[in-house]
mmCIF file of C-alpha atoms in Angstrom:
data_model
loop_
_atom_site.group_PDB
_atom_site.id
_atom_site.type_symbol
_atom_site.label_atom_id
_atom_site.label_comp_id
_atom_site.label_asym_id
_atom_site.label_seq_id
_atom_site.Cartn_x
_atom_site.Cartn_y
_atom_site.Cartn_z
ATOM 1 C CA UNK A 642 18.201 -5.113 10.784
ATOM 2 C CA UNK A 643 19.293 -8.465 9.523
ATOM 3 C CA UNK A 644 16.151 -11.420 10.606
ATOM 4 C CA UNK A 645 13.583 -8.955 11.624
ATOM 5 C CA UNK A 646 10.211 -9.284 9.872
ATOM 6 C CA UNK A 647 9.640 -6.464 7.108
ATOM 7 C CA UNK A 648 7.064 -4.934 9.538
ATOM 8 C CA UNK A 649 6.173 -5.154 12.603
ATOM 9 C CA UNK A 650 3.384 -3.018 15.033
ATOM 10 C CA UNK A 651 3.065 -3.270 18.415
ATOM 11 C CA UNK A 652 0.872 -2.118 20.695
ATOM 12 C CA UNK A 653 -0.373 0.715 17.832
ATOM 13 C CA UNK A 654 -2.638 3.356 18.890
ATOM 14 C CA UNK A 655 -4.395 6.271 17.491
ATOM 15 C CA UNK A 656 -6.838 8.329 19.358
ATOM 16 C CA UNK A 657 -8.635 11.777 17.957
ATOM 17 C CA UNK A 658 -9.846 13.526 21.499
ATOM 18 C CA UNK A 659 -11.696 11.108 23.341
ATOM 19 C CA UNK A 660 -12.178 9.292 20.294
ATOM 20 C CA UNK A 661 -10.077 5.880 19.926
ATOM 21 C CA UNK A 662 -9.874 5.019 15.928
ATOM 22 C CA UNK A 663 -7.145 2.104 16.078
ATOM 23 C CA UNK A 664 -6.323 0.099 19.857
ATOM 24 C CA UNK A 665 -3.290 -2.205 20.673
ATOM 25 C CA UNK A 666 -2.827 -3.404 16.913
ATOM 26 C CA UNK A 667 -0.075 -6.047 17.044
ATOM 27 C CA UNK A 668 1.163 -7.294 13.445
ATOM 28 C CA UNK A 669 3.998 -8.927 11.671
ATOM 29 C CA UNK A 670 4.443 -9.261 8.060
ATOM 30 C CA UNK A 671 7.400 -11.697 6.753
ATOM 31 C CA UNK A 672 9.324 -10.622 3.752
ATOM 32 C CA UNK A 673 6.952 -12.630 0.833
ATOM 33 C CA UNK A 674 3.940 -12.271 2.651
ATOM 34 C CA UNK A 675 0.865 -10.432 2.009
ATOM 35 C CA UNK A 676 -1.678 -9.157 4.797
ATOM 36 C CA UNK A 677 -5.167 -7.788 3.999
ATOM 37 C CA UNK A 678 -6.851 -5.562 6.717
ATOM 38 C CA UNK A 679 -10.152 -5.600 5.803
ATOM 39 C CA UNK A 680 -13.241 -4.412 7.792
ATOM 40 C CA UNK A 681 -16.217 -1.971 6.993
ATOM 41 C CA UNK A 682 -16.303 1.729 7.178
ATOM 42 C CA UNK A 683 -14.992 3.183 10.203
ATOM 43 C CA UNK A 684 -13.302 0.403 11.772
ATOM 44 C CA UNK A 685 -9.845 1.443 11.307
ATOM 45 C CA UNK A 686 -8.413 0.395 8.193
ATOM 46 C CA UNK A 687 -7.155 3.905 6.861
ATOM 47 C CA UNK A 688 -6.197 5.013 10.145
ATOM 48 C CA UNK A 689 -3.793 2.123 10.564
ATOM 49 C CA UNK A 690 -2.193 2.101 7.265
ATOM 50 C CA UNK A 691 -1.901 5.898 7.500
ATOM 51 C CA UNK A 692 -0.224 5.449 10.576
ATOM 52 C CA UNK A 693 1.895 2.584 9.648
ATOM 53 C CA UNK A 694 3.163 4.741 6.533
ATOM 54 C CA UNK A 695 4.204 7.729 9.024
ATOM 55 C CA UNK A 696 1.472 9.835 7.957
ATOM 56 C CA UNK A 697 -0.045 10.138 10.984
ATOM 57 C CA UNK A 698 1.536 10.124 14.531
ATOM 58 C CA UNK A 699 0.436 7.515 17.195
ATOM 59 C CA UNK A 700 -0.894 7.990 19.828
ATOM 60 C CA UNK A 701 0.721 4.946 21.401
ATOM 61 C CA UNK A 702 3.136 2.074 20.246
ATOM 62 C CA UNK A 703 5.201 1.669 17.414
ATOM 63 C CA UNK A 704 5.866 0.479 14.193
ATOM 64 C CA UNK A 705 9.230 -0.965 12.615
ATOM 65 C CA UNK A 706 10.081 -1.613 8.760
ATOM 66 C CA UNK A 707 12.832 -3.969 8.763
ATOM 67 C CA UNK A 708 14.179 -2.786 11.997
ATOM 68 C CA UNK A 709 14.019 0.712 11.817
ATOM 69 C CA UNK A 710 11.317 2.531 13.751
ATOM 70 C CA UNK A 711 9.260 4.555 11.540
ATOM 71 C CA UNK A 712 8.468 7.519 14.055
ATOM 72 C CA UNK A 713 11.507 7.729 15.445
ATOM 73 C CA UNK A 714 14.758 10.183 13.823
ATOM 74 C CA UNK A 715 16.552 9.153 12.445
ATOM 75 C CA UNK A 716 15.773 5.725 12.187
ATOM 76 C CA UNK A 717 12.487 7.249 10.513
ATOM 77 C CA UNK A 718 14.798 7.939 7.578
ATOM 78 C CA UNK A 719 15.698 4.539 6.622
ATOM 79 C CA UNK A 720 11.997 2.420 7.784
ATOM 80 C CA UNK A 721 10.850 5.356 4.742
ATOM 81 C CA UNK A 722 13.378 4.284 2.663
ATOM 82 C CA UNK A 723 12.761 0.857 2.750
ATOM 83 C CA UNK A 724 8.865 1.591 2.434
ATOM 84 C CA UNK A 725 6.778 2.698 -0.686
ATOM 85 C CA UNK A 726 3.137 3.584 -0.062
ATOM 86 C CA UNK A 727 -0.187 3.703 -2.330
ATOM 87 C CA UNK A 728 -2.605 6.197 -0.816
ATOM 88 C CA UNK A 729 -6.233 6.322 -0.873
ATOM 89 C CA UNK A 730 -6.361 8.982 -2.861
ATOM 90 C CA UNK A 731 -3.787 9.975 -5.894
ATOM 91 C CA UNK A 732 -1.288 12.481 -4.919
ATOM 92 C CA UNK A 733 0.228 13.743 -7.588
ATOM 93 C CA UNK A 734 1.778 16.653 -9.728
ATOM 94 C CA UNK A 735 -0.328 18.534 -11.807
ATOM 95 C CA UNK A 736 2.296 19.895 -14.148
ATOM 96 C CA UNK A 737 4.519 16.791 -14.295
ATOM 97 C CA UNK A 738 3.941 14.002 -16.863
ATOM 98 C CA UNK A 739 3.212 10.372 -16.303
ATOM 99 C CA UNK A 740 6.928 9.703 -17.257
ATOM 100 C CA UNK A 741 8.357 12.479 -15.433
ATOM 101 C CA UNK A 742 6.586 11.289 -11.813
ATOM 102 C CA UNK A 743 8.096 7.923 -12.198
ATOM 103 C CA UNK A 744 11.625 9.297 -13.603
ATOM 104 C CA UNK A 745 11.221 11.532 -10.741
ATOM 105 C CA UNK A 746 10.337 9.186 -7.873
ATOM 106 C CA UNK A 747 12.984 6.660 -9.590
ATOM 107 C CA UNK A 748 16.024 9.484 -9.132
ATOM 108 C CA UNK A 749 14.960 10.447 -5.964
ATOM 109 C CA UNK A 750 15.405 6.945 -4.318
ATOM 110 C CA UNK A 751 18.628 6.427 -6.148
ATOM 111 C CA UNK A 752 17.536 4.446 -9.518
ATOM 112 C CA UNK A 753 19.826 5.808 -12.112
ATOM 113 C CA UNK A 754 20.993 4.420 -15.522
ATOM 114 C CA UNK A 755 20.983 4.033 -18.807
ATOM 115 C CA UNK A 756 18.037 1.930 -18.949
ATOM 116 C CA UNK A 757 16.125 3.814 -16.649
ATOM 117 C CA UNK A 758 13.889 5.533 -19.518
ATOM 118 C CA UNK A 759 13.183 1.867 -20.624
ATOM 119 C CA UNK A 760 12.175 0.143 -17.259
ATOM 120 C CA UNK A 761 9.509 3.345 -17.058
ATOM 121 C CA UNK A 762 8.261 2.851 -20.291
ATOM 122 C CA UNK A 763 7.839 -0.694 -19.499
ATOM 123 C CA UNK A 764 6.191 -0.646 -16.396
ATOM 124 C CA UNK A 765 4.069 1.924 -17.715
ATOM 125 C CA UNK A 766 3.162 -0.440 -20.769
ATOM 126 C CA UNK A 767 2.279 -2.819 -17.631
ATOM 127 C CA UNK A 768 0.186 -0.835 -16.236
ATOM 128 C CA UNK A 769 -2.016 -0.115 -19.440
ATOM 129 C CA UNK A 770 -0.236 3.998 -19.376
ATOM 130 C CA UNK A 771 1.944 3.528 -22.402
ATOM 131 C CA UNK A 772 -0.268 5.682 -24.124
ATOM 132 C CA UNK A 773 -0.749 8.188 -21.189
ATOM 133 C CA UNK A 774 3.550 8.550 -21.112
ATOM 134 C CA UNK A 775 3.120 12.143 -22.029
ATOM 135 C CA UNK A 776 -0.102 13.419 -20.534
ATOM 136 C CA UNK A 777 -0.478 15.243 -17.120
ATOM 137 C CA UNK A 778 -2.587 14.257 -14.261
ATOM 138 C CA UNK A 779 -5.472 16.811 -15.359
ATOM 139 C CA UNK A 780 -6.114 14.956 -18.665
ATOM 140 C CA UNK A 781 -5.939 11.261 -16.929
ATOM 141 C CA UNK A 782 -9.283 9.173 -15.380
ATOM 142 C CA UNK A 783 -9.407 8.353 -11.553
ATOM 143 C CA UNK A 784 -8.405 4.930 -12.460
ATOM 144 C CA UNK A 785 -5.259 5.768 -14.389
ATOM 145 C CA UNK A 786 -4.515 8.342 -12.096
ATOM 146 C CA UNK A 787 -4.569 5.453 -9.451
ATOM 147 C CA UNK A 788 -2.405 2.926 -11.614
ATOM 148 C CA UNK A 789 -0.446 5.862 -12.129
ATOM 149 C CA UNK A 790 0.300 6.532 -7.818
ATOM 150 C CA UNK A 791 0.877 2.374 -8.335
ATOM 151 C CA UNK A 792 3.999 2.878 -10.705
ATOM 152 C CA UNK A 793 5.324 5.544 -8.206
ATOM 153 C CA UNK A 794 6.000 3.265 -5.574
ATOM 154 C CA UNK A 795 6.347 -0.102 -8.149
ATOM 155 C CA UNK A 796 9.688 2.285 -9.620
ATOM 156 C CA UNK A 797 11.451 2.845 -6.627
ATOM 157 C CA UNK A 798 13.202 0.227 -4.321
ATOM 158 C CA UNK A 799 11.238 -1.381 -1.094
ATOM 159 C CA UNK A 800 11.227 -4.139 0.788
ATOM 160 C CA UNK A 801 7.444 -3.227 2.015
ATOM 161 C CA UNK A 802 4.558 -2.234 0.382
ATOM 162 C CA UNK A 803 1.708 -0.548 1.394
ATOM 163 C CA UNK A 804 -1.497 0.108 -0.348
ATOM 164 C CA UNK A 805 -4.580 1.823 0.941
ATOM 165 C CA UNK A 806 -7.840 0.815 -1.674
ATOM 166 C CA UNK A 807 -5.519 0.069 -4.336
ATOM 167 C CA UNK A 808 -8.412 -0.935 -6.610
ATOM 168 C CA UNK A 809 -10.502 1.851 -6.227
ATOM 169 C CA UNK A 810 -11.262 3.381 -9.818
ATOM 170 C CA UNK A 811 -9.820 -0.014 -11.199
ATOM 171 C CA UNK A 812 -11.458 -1.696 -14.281
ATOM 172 C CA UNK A 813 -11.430 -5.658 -14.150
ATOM 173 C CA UNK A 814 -8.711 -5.798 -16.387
ATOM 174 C CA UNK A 815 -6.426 -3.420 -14.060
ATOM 175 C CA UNK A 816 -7.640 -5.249 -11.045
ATOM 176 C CA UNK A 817 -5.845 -8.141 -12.794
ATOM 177 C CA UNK A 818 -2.317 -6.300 -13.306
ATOM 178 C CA UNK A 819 -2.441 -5.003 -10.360
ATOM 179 C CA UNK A 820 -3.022 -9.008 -8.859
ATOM 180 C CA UNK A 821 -0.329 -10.240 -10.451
ATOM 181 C CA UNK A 822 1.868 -7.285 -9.761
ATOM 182 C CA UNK A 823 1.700 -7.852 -6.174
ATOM 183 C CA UNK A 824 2.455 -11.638 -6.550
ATOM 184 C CA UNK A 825 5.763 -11.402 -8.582
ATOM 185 C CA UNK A 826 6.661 -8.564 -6.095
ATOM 186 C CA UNK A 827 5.939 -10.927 -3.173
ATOM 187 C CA UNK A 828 8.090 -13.969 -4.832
ATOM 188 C CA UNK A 829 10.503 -11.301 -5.270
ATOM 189 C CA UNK A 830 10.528 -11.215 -1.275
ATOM 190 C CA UNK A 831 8.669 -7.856 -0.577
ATOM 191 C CA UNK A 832 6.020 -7.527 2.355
ATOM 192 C CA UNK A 833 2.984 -6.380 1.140
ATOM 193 C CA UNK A 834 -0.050 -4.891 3.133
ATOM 194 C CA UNK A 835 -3.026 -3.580 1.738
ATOM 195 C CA UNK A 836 -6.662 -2.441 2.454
ATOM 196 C CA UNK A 837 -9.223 -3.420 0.576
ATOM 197 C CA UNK A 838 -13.159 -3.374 0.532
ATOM 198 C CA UNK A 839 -13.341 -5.559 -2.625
ATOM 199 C CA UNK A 840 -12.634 -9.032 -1.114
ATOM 200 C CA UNK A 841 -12.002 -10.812 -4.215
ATOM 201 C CA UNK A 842 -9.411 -9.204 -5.340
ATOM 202 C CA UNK A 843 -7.255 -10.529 -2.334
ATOM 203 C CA UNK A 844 -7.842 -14.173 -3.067
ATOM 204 C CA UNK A 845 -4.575 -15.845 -4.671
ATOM 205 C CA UNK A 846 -2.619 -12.319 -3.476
ATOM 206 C CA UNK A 847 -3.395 -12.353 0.673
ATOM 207 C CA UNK A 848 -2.083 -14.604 2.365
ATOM 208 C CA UNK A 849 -3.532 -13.501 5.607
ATOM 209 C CA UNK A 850 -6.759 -11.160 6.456
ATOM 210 C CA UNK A 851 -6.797 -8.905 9.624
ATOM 211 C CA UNK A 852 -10.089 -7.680 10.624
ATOM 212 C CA UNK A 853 -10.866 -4.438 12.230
ATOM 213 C CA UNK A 854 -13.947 -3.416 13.840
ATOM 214 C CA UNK A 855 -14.065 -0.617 15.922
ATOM 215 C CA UNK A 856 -10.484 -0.002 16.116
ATOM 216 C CA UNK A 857 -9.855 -3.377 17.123
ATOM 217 C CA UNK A 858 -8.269 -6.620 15.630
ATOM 218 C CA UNK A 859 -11.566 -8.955 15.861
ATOM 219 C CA UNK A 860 -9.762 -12.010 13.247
ATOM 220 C CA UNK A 861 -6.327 -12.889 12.101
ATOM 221 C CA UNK A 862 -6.101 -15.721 10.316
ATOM 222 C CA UNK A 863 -5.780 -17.371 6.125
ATOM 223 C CA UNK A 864 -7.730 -15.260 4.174
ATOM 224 C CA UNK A 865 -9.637 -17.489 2.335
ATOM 225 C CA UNK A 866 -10.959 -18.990 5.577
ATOM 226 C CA UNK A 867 -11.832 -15.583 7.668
ATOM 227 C CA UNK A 868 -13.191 -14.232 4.427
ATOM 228 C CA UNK A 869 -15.197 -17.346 4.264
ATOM 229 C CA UNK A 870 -16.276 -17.698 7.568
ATOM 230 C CA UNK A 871 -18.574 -15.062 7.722
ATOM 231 C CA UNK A 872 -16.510 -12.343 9.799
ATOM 232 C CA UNK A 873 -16.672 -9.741 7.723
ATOM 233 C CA UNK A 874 -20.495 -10.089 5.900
ATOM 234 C CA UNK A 875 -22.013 -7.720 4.005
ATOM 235 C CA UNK A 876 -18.191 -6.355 3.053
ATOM 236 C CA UNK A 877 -17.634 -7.281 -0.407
ATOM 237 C CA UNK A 878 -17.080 -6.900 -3.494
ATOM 238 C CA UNK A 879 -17.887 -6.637 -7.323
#
């Protein structure tokens, strides 16, 4: 939908029995911008973004990607479309190659042409996996594994992304890629959201920081200030 934000949540809920995980989480996120949800374990952070990325049902509210309500056929279809997602945790095939899951993901979301085998390679090269284009997901490290889920959703088309611990298994170096991956994808206008634990990395990427506690939005503000102002203590972050 032409002029709405790339995301927007309203009113999102998610309850497990009596058990309330996420309550009444209202966000936007502009094409361009990035938005860090930070907050320690148990607060909420994987049970929004899970929800947010239509892996999990809510138990109240919505959530829209450009329009298009996520949990709802068939707008569902296109907010999916329009949204590529980093789990927490690598999901991946174990008897596909590094190039075939991004030649894969890249076909299935309608990138085609002669080049295609060449923007892979590249963005593989990127991502420190030019070496890895032929090895399987048995013979790779959790952190290339990881940067490996990254170039999954990098390949395809989106106008958000979302990323849940991106930097988990990370080395330094990768943790830098990965940085200025995010900002040449934001100046490129895609919405980017992202969990993190390691609150360095989102300085110069985030431009805002949400922070859960309890299921509940307790700051929203620049994230240099709320991650300076002592809201989230005791967080951080080699």
């Amino acid at each position: 939908m032409q002029g709405a934000p790339s995301l927007a949540v309203h009113g999102l809920s998610r309850r497990y029995g009596r058990f309330e995980a996420l309550r009444d989480l209202e966000l936007e996120v502009a094409p361009g911008e990035c938005v860090a949800i930070v907050g320690h374990n148990g607060s909420g952070k994987t049970t929004a973004v899970r929800t947010i990325a239509g892996l999990l049902e809510p138990s109240a509210g919505r959530v829209e990607v450009a329009g298009a309500e996520v949990h709802t056929e068939p707008s569902g279809i296109e907010a999916r479309a329009l949204m590529a997602v980093v789990p927490d945790n690598p999901s991946l095939y174990p008897d596909l190659t590094v190039h075939e899951h991004l030649e894969l993901v890249a076909l299935a979301h309608g990138v085609a042409g002669d080049d295609l085998d060449a923007r892979i390679d590249a963005l593989l090269l990127r991502l420190g996996l030019g070496d890895k284009r032929d090895a399987r997901p048995g013979e790779l490290s959790r952190g290339m594994r990881q940067k490996l889920q990254i170039g999954c959703a990098l390949i395809r088309p989106h106008r958000l992304l979302v990323l849940d611990e991106p930097v988990v298994g990370l080395d330094p170096g990768s943790q830098q890629t990965l940085r200025e991956l995010l900002v040449e994808a934001k100046r490129a206008g895609v919405a980017v959201m992202l969990t993190t634990h390691q609150l360095e990395f989102g300085r110069g990427v985030a431009d805002r920081a949400v922070v859960l506690a309890d299921g509940v939005v307790v700051a929203d503000g620049p994230y240099d200030e709320v991650v300076d102002g002592g809201m989230i203590d005791g967080l951080d972050s080699p």
